[in-house]
Coordinates of C-alpha atoms in Angstrom, one line a residue:
M1 CA -2.9 -5.6 -16.5
P2 CA -5.6 -3.1 -17.5
N3 CA -4.3 0.4 -18.0
T4 CA -7.6 2.3 -18.1
I5 CA -7.4 4.8 -15.2
V6 CA -11.0 6.0 -15.3
P7 CA -13.9 3.6 -16.1
S8 CA -15.6 4.4 -19.4
S9 CA -19.1 4.3 -17.7
G10 CA -20.7 4.8 -14.4
V11 CA -21.5 7.6 -12.0
L12 CA -18.1 8.8 -10.7
V13 CA -17.6 11.3 -7.9
G14 CA -14.4 12.5 -6.3
R15 CA -12.6 15.5 -4.9
A16 CA -10.0 17.9 -6.4
K17 CA -7.9 20.9 -5.5
I18 CA -8.7 23.7 -7.9
P19 CA -6.8 27.0 -8.2
G20 CA -8.7 29.9 -6.6
H21 CA -10.5 27.7 -4.0
A22 CA -9.3 27.1 -0.5
T23 CA -11.7 24.2 0.1
P24 CA -11.5 20.8 -1.8
R25 CA -14.1 20.7 -4.6
I26 CA -16.5 17.9 -5.3
V27 CA -16.1 16.7 -8.9
A28 CA -17.9 14.3 -11.3
V29 CA -16.7 12.7 -14.5
R30 CA -18.9 12.7 -17.6
G31 CA -17.7 11.7 -21.0
G32 CA -14.0 12.1 -20.2
V33 CA -14.6 15.6 -18.8
V34 CA -14.3 16.6 -15.1
F35 CA -17.0 18.9 -13.7
D36 CA -17.0 20.9 -10.4
I37 CA -20.4 20.0 -8.8
T38 CA -19.7 21.5 -5.4
A39 CA -22.9 22.9 -3.9
K40 CA -24.4 23.9 -0.6
A41 CA -26.9 21.0 -0.8
A42 CA -24.0 18.5 -0.6
P43 CA -20.6 20.2 -0.1
T44 CA -18.8 17.0 0.9
V45 CA -18.6 13.4 -0.4
R46 CA -19.9 12.4 3.1
D47 CA -23.1 14.5 2.4
I48 CA -23.6 12.9 -1.0
A49 CA -23.4 9.5 0.6
E50 CA -26.1 10.4 3.0
L51 CA -28.6 11.3 0.3
D52 CA -31.5 8.9 -0.6
N53 CA -30.1 8.5 -4.2
P54 CA -26.4 9.6 -4.4
A55 CA -26.0 8.5 -8.0
S56 CA -29.1 10.5 -9.1
Y57 CA -27.8 13.6 -7.4
V58 CA -24.3 13.4 -8.9
S59 CA -25.8 12.7 -12.4
G60 CA -28.3 15.5 -12.1
T61 CA -26.0 18.3 -10.8
A62 CA -24.8 20.4 -13.8
G63 CA -21.6 21.8 -12.5
T64 CA -18.7 23.8 -14.1
K65 CA -16.4 22.2 -16.6
L66 CA -12.8 21.9 -15.3
G67 CA -11.1 20.1 -18.1
N68 CA -10.1 16.7 -19.6
V69 CA -9.9 13.9 -17.0
D70 CA -6.7 12.6 -18.5
A71 CA -4.9 16.0 -18.0
I72 CA -6.2 16.3 -14.5
I73 CA -5.1 12.7 -13.7
E74 CA -1.6 13.5 -15.1
N75 CA -1.4 16.6 -12.9
S76 CA -2.3 14.6 -9.8
W77 CA 1.1 12.9 -9.6
T78 CA 3.1 14.5 -6.8
K79 CA 6.3 14.7 -9.0
K80 CA 4.4 16.4 -11.8
Y81 CA 1.9 18.6 -9.9
D82 CA 1.4 22.1 -11.2
P83 CA -0.6 24.2 -8.6
A84 CA -2.0 26.4 -11.4
L85 CA -4.0 23.4 -12.6
P86 CA -6.7 21.1 -11.0
A87 CA -5.5 17.8 -9.4
L88 CA -7.3 14.9 -7.8
L89 CA -7.4 14.3 -4.0
S90 CA -8.7 11.2 -2.2
P91 CA -12.3 10.9 -3.2
I92 CA -13.5 10.6 0.4
D93 CA -13.5 13.2 3.2
L94 CA -15.3 13.1 6.6
Q95 CA -15.9 9.3 6.7
A96 CA -14.2 7.1 9.2
V97 CA -11.5 5.0 7.5
K98 CA -11.9 1.3 8.5
A99 CA -10.4 -1.9 7.2
S100 CA -11.0 -5.6 7.3
G101 CA -8.2 -8.1 7.9
V102 CA -7.6 -11.7 7.0
T103 CA -10.6 -12.0 4.7
F104 CA -8.9 -14.2 2.1
V105 CA -7.3 -17.6 2.6
A106 CA -4.1 -16.6 0.9
S107 CA -3.5 -13.6 3.1
L108 CA -4.6 -15.7 6.1
L109 CA -1.7 -18.2 5.5
E110 CA 0.8 -15.4 5.1
R111 CA -0.3 -13.8 8.3
V112 CA 0.3 -17.1 10.1
I113 CA 3.7 -17.3 8.6
E114 CA 4.5 -13.7 9.6
E115 CA 3.6 -14.4 13.1
Q116 CA 5.6 -17.6 13.3
A117 CA 8.6 -15.8 11.7
K118 CA 8.4 -13.0 14.2
G119 CA 9.0 -10.4 11.5
D120 CA 12.0 -12.2 10.1
K121 CA 11.5 -12.4 6.3
A122 CA 14.5 -14.8 5.9
K123 CA 12.8 -17.3 8.2
A124 CA 9.4 -17.0 6.5
D125 CA 10.3 -19.1 3.4
S126 CA 11.2 -22.2 5.4
L127 CA 8.1 -21.8 7.6
R128 CA 5.8 -21.4 4.6
D129 CA 6.3 -25.0 3.5
D130 CA 5.8 -26.3 7.0
V131 CA 2.6 -24.3 7.7
L132 CA 1.1 -25.3 4.3
K133 CA 1.8 -29.0 5.0
L134 CA 0.1 -28.8 8.4
I135 CA -2.8 -26.5 7.6
G136 CA -3.4 -27.4 3.9
A137 CA -3.3 -24.9 1.1
D138 CA -7.1 -24.6 0.7
L139 CA -9.3 -23.5 3.5
S140 CA -11.6 -21.6 1.0
K141 CA -14.5 -24.0 1.5
I142 CA -14.7 -23.5 5.2
V143 CA -17.3 -21.0 6.3
P144 CA -15.9 -18.8 9.2
G145 CA -17.5 -19.7 12.5
S146 CA -19.1 -22.9 11.2
P147 CA -18.9 -26.3 12.9
A148 CA -16.3 -27.4 10.3
A149 CA -14.2 -24.3 11.0
M150 CA -14.3 -25.1 14.7
Q151 CA -13.1 -28.6 14.0
V152 CA -10.1 -27.2 12.1
K153 CA -9.5 -24.8 15.0
E154 CA -9.5 -27.7 17.5
A155 CA -7.1 -29.7 15.4
L156 CA -4.7 -26.9 15.0
I157 CA -4.7 -26.1 18.7
A158 CA -3.9 -29.8 19.4
R159 CA -0.9 -29.5 17.0
G160 CA 0.4 -26.4 18.7
V161 CA 0.0 -24.0 15.7
W162 CA -3.2 -22.1 16.4
S163 CA -2.8 -18.5 15.6
Q164 CA -4.7 -15.2 16.3
Y165 CA -4.8 -14.8 12.5
L166 CA -6.5 -18.2 12.1
E167 CA -9.0 -17.0 14.8
V168 CA -10.1 -14.1 12.8
G169 CA -9.8 -15.9 9.5
I170 CA -12.0 -18.9 10.2
G171 CA -13.5 -18.0 13.6
P172 CA -16.9 -16.3 14.2
D173 CA -15.6 -12.7 14.4
A174 CA -14.1 -10.8 11.6
E175 CA -11.1 -8.5 12.1
I176 CA -12.1 -4.8 11.7
F177 CA -9.6 -2.1 12.5
T178 CA -9.1 1.6 12.0
K179 CA -6.8 2.3 9.1
G180 CA -6.6 6.0 9.6
Q181 CA -8.5 9.1 10.7
P182 CA -11.0 11.0 8.5
M183 CA -9.3 13.1 5.9
S184 CA -6.0 11.2 6.2
T185 CA -6.1 9.2 3.0
V186 CA -4.3 10.2 -0.2
G187 CA -5.5 9.9 -3.8
F188 CA -4.3 9.0 -7.2
G189 CA -0.8 10.0 -8.0
A190 CA 0.1 10.9 -4.4
D191 CA 3.1 9.4 -2.6
V192 CA 2.2 6.6 -0.2
G193 CA 4.4 6.2 2.9
L194 CA 6.3 3.5 4.7
H195 CA 7.5 4.0 8.3
P196 CA 11.3 4.2 8.2
I197 CA 11.7 1.4 10.7
S198 CA 10.3 -1.2 8.3
S199 CA 12.5 -3.4 6.1
W200 CA 9.8 -5.9 5.0
N201 CA 6.6 -4.4 3.7
N202 CA 4.1 -4.6 0.8
P203 CA 1.1 -3.1 -0.9
E204 CA -2.4 -4.5 -0.3
P205 CA -4.7 -4.0 -3.3
E206 CA -8.3 -3.8 -2.1
I207 CA -11.8 -2.7 -2.9
V208 CA -13.1 0.0 -0.6
L209 CA -16.8 0.3 0.2
V210 CA -18.4 3.7 0.9
V211 CA -21.0 3.3 3.6
S212 CA -23.6 5.9 4.9
S213 CA -24.3 6.5 8.5
A214 CA -27.3 4.2 8.2
G215 CA -25.0 1.3 7.2
R216 CA -26.1 1.5 3.5
I217 CA -23.4 0.7 1.0
V218 CA -23.7 3.4 -1.6
G219 CA -20.5 2.9 -3.8
A220 CA -17.0 1.6 -4.0
T221 CA -13.5 2.6 -5.0
L222 CA -10.0 1.1 -5.0
G223 CA -7.5 1.2 -2.1
N224 CA -3.9 0.4 -1.1
D225 CA -3.8 -0.7 2.5
V226 CA 0.0 -0.2 2.8
N227 CA 1.3 -2.8 5.3
L228 CA 4.6 -3.3 7.3
R229 CA 4.9 -7.1 7.5
D230 CA 7.9 -7.0 9.8
V231 CA 6.2 -4.8 12.3
E232 CA 2.8 -6.6 12.4
G233 CA 4.7 -9.9 12.4
R234 CA 6.5 -9.1 15.7
S235 CA 3.1 -8.6 17.4
A236 CA -0.5 -8.1 16.4
L237 CA -0.6 -5.4 19.1
L238 CA 1.6 -3.3 16.8
L239 CA -1.1 -3.2 14.1
G240 CA -1.6 0.5 14.5
K241 CA 2.1 1.1 13.9
A242 CA 2.1 -1.3 10.9
K243 CA -1.0 0.2 9.3
D244 CA -1.6 3.8 10.3
N245 CA 1.2 6.2 9.3
N246 CA 1.5 9.3 7.3
A247 CA 0.2 8.6 3.7
S248 CA -0.2 4.9 4.5
G249 CA -3.6 4.6 2.9
S250 CA -4.5 5.5 -0.7
V251 CA -8.0 5.6 -2.2
G252 CA -9.3 6.4 -5.7
P253 CA -9.2 7.6 -8.3
F254 CA -13.0 8.1 -7.9
V255 CA -15.9 6.6 -6.0
R256 CA -18.3 4.8 -8.3
L257 CA -21.8 5.1 -6.9
F258 CA -24.3 2.3 -7.1
D259 CA -26.9 2.5 -9.8
G260 CA -28.7 0.1 -12.0
D261 CA -25.5 -1.0 -13.7
F262 CA -23.1 -1.0 -10.8
T263 CA -24.1 -2.8 -7.6
I264 CA -22.7 -4.8 -4.7
E265 CA -22.9 -7.9 -7.0
T266 CA -20.4 -6.2 -9.4
V267 CA -18.1 -5.7 -6.4
K268 CA -18.4 -9.4 -5.4
A269 CA -17.4 -10.5 -9.0
A270 CA -14.5 -8.0 -9.3
E271 CA -11.1 -9.2 -10.3
L272 CA -8.3 -6.9 -9.1
S273 CA -4.9 -6.7 -10.8
M274 CA -1.8 -5.1 -9.2
R275 CA 1.6 -4.2 -10.6
V276 CA 4.7 -3.0 -8.7
E277 CA 7.3 -1.4 -11.0
G278 CA 10.7 -0.5 -9.5
E279 CA 13.5 1.8 -10.6
D280 CA 15.7 -1.3 -10.5
G281 CA 13.7 -2.9 -13.3
F282 CA 11.8 -5.2 -10.9
V283 CA 8.2 -6.0 -11.8
L284 CA 5.7 -7.8 -9.6
D285 CA 2.3 -8.7 -10.8
G286 CA -0.5 -9.8 -8.4
H287 CA -4.1 -10.6 -8.5
S288 CA -7.0 -10.7 -6.1
S289 CA -10.4 -12.2 -6.8
M290 CA -13.3 -11.0 -4.8
A291 CA -15.1 -14.3 -5.5
K292 CA -12.7 -15.9 -3.1
I293 CA -13.4 -13.7 -0.1
S294 CA -14.3 -15.7 2.9
R295 CA -16.8 -13.3 4.4
T296 CA -19.4 -11.3 2.3
P297 CA -18.9 -7.6 2.0
E298 CA -22.3 -7.1 3.5
S299 CA -21.4 -9.1 6.6
L300 CA -18.2 -7.1 7.0
V301 CA -20.2 -3.9 6.9
E302 CA -22.7 -5.3 9.5
T303 CA -19.8 -6.2 11.7
T304 CA -18.5 -2.6 11.5
I305 CA -21.7 -0.5 11.9
G306 CA -25.0 -1.1 13.6
K307 CA -26.6 -0.7 17.0
H308 CA -23.3 -1.8 18.5
H309 CA -21.3 1.0 16.8
Q310 CA -22.5 4.2 15.0
Y311 CA -20.6 6.4 12.5
P312 CA -22.5 9.7 12.2
D313 CA -20.4 10.7 9.1
G314 CA -20.4 7.2 7.6
L315 CA -17.4 5.2 6.8
V316 CA -15.3 3.6 4.2
L317 CA -14.2 0.0 4.6
Y318 CA -11.2 -1.7 3.0
L319 CA -12.4 -5.3 2.2
G320 CA -9.0 -7.1 2.5
T321 CA -6.9 -8.8 -0.1
M322 CA -5.8 -12.3 -1.1
F323 CA -2.5 -10.9 -2.4
A324 CA 0.5 -11.8 -0.4
P325 CA 3.8 -11.2 -2.3
V326 CA 6.5 -13.9 -2.0
K327 CA 8.5 -13.3 -5.2
D328 CA 12.2 -12.8 -4.4
R329 CA 13.5 -9.3 -5.2
D330 CA 17.1 -9.1 -4.2
G331 CA 18.1 -12.7 -4.4
P332 CA 16.9 -16.2 -3.6
G333 CA 15.1 -16.5 -0.3
K334 CA 15.0 -12.7 0.3
G335 CA 11.3 -12.3 -0.6
F336 CA 9.6 -9.1 -1.6
T337 CA 9.8 -5.7 0.0
H338 CA 9.3 -2.2 -1.4
K339 CA 12.1 0.1 -2.5
M340 CA 11.8 3.8 -2.7
N341 CA 10.1 5.1 -5.8
D342 CA 8.3 1.9 -6.6
V343 CA 5.1 2.6 -8.5
V344 CA 2.1 0.6 -7.4
S345 CA -1.0 0.3 -9.7
I346 CA -4.2 -1.4 -8.7
S347 CA -6.9 -2.0 -11.3
T348 CA -10.3 -3.4 -12.0
P349 CA -12.4 -2.5 -15.1
S350 CA -15.4 -1.2 -13.1
L351 CA -13.4 1.1 -10.9
G352 CA -10.3 2.0 -13.0
T353 CA -6.8 2.3 -11.8
L354 CA -5.2 3.6 -8.6
S355 CA -1.5 4.4 -8.9
N356 CA 0.9 5.8 -6.3
R357 CA 4.6 6.2 -5.8
V358 CA 6.2 4.7 -2.6
R359 CA 8.3 6.8 -0.3
L360 CA 9.1 6.9 3.4
S361 CA 6.2 8.3 5.5
T362 CA 8.6 11.0 6.8
E363 CA 9.3 12.1 3.2
C364 CA 5.6 12.3 2.0
A365 CA 3.8 15.5 2.2
P366 CA 2.7 15.9 5.9
W367 CA -1.0 15.6 6.7
T368 CA -2.0 19.2 7.7
Y369 CA -5.6 19.5 6.4
G370 CA -8.1 17.9 8.7
A371 CA -11.8 18.0 9.4
S372 CA -11.6 21.3 11.3
H373 CA -9.9 23.0 8.3
L374 CA -12.4 21.6 5.9
L375 CA -15.4 22.8 7.9
R376 CA -13.9 26.3 8.4
D377 CA -13.2 26.6 4.7
L378 CA -16.7 25.4 3.8
A379 CA -18.2 28.0 6.2
R380 CA -16.1 30.8 4.7
A381 CA -17.3 29.8 1.2
D382 CA -20.9 29.8 2.4
L383 CA -21.3 26.1 1.6
L384 CA -22.6 25.1 5.1

């Protein structure tokens, strides 16, 4: 698995907390050095995303040198944080936080199994073989919403195993949901949270698109869409409880803005690696290939924003994952679930590595700094 945290090239923008400043600062990375580029012209990442050429603005704004990016990355870990030094925050701010579900065949099959198991991870293994025999292991050639997809749907209904997850996986309409509120995501090194009621849960390594209010994709970053499999498996109506909890969404380490070298085509060709390392010595390696996504990133954005739904401050969109962990952790047939202090690292060469430690959402730092606090602090600093 790649261990480069920050890409060696590209136009990178993010946010940091810096001693002496109440408001989060906008930062850029150049040649391994982090610069504070906060300015009245674009005091938030949302404002940068709304510019005609965000990459040109970030590249052309001189800024103030803050220090070596490796040192700032190291200080961003919750357990190592020194408030006298700069540390990274989530690289997004006022954007709506949206997510796509069931966009890969592998995750589609696991969602069907979750539903059939009703949140019982012990039952899931026996169901997995049955579902695969009935559905088949490869639906990747089926275009969602196509006549062929509708034939599969009819066959599955006839056999009594049609699922709401198959509906959004191969049906005409993609699943788009709200992962969290603006300002609620955490960044590199922060603790990510699991609701205490969950005993079966997993990380979801994903690419996250940054989209302007006009629906234009301006960049991308990495994300962990922390998921409670037992909660969602009991009922899809519990999706909010399974997905939206304190510190349940991480993003970072930086947003890489689109330019001549990094485009949506780069995103479509990305190969994501993920590693979970536990204090018990357990190691889980996973992989997600964007080439196997069943709906294009552009179509997912068009489903989210348009004449049917506007986002005045833009949005970020988690694109979904093909990773669905089934490796046994505590013994045969027990499957995978997180333990406290697991470290999850998600990597791809073009975007770097996003790492976080797993805790209960009740033990993570409470979310106390929202949009109103940001706007007041920007006004006090004469940045509005």
